[in-house]
Amino acid sequence: MTLTSSSFAGSVAIPGPDGLSYGPMSLDQLRAEASAGLVDGIMLITPDNSGRCLAERVPTQRFLKDYDEVGAFKVPLMLWGIDIEQIVRSGLDHIGGMGAGVPDVPLVPDMTTIRRLPWLPTTPVVICDPFAPDGAPLAFAPRQILKRQLERLESLGVTIQAATELEFYLFDESYEAAWNADHKGLTAASRYHAAYDAVAAIKAEPFVNEVIRQMDLAGVETEGYAHEYGYGQQEINLRHAGALEMADRHFLYKFGVKSIAARMGVSATFMAKWAIDGDGSSCHIHTSLWDVTGTTPIGDQRAFDGYVAGVAEGMAGATLMYAPTLNSYRRFQAHSFAPTVIAVGDDNRTCSLRLVGEGSTRRVENRVPGADVNPYVALGAMAASGANGIEAGLAMPPVETGNMYYRDDVPTLATSLPAAIELFATSESLRSGLGADVHQHLLDLGRDEELAFLTETVTDWEKRRFFERA
């Protein structure tokens, strides 16, 4: 049984100002630092359905003794079968519900992902993969969804590298204060629309500088920073890497931003649309095609055309994988730089897929996902659709010019959660490419998200509409 997957292979630990080494750690280094009293425990972390960090802390010596024993660490299987609010529903027996006795599953450490994070200096983390009771990786766990699709691409002689561009909103209030205020009347980190405005960025510098400093120490490389358009909206871009490593870094980055915000007494949100009258927060995903060794870019070859065509052809059905929450669809508004049509354009930001660069290093930017996206699932969708396009030998779609928001002769995205659920449910290419079990799991999550909104909340809109008139 393979227990590792080389997510952070080749990364180098970085000495910090406190004398500790940050970033990736080898097993030998972990043992040495544990013996020197520099480690208080190990945090086993894994992404849930939404890409959020689930964690369990274990004693260091127990981890060093049992890390290679499958079944030494266990968590409830139902963690991957409940919605983002952790509400247990009926009908979940196939994924560890109460009718099945709420069983545990092994949580297997990927030993190439041990690292010390600056916001957890004495508790190194290791990313883990849940395994099914039959000893196979849990197929519908987010990390496994991506791994399986990367294997499909590798069977075609190619692989992808990726980079994510995450936007978020920053507020002066702490998470607790924001919660107590019902998330109303919050003080944004800027007072006016301020895309790339250096003066507006100054207020956010203490937080942003700390994020960038700690990410660099953690080995999560950043590419650049700018204040974005919305009030208090920030964008810190991550440097490209292999797709699995990129998803892992994205996962750690969001964990870090929220942890650093909590420590500094401020709050940051990655909601796709934090306020209906504000600007949405995106997660543009850039992917480039490489030979199977990952050393030679092949953006000028026919396989790249097939990859882009496959992503475009599969986008309507895969929208649920790019926009997984009810809030995701608040962002899809015309003339907002959030795409509403399925089209490919050459450096055209009104298209859902934007071609960037020339020759072998050409890449494609997927502008559909919002900041709430699960990076493993979104990259899995691109890999699955792209593999379908390569297998079918598809040609590059028409490269569109002009403002695509004014076009009514091109297919549109699913701009509501119910529509996305229906398109995903009927996509035979995704069912085949992802596997029936994974497809059904993602469909169940989408339906659960819709049901939660319809049955478990009374919105401000309803109060305004019906409080007096009903």
Short mmCIF file of C-alpha atoms in Angstrom, two decimals, residues 12 37 39 42 79 84 98 105 123 167 203 234 292 294 326 359 362 385 387 405 417 421 428 444 465:
data_model
loop_
_atom_site.label_atom_id
_atom_site.label_comp_id
_atom_site.label_asym_id
_atom_site.label_seq_id
_atom_site.Cartn_x
_atom_site.Cartn_y
_atom_site.Cartn_z
CA VAL A 12 13.64 23.20 1.67
CA GLY A 37 12.34 19.42 22.94
CA VAL A 39 8.08 19.81 19.26
CA ILE A 42 1.86 16.70 15.80
CA LEU A 79 -16.82 13.93 8.46
CA ILE A 84 -20.38 22.75 6.04
CA MET A 98 -25.92 6.58 12.29
CA VAL A 105 -11.78 5.29 9.02
CA THR A 123 3.22 21.75 16.52
CA GLU A 167 -9.19 37.31 -3.03
CA LYS A 203 -3.88 50.22 6.30
CA GLN A 234 -7.12 41.94 -0.74
CA VAL A 292 4.47 13.62 -17.82
CA GLY A 294 6.71 17.86 -15.28
CA LEU A 326 -25.35 28.88 -2.48
CA GLY A 359 4.26 29.26 -27.26
CA ARG A 362 0.87 29.24 -22.82
CA SER A 385 -12.66 17.71 -18.24
CA ALA A 387 -8.49 14.63 -19.92
CA TYR A 405 -21.25 40.11 -21.44
CA LEU A 417 -27.27 26.42 -7.42
CA ILE A 421 -27.08 20.70 -9.57
CA GLU A 428 -22.47 11.54 -18.19
CA ASP A 444 -25.39 14.81 -2.61
CA ARG A 465 -40.59 41.33 2.79
#
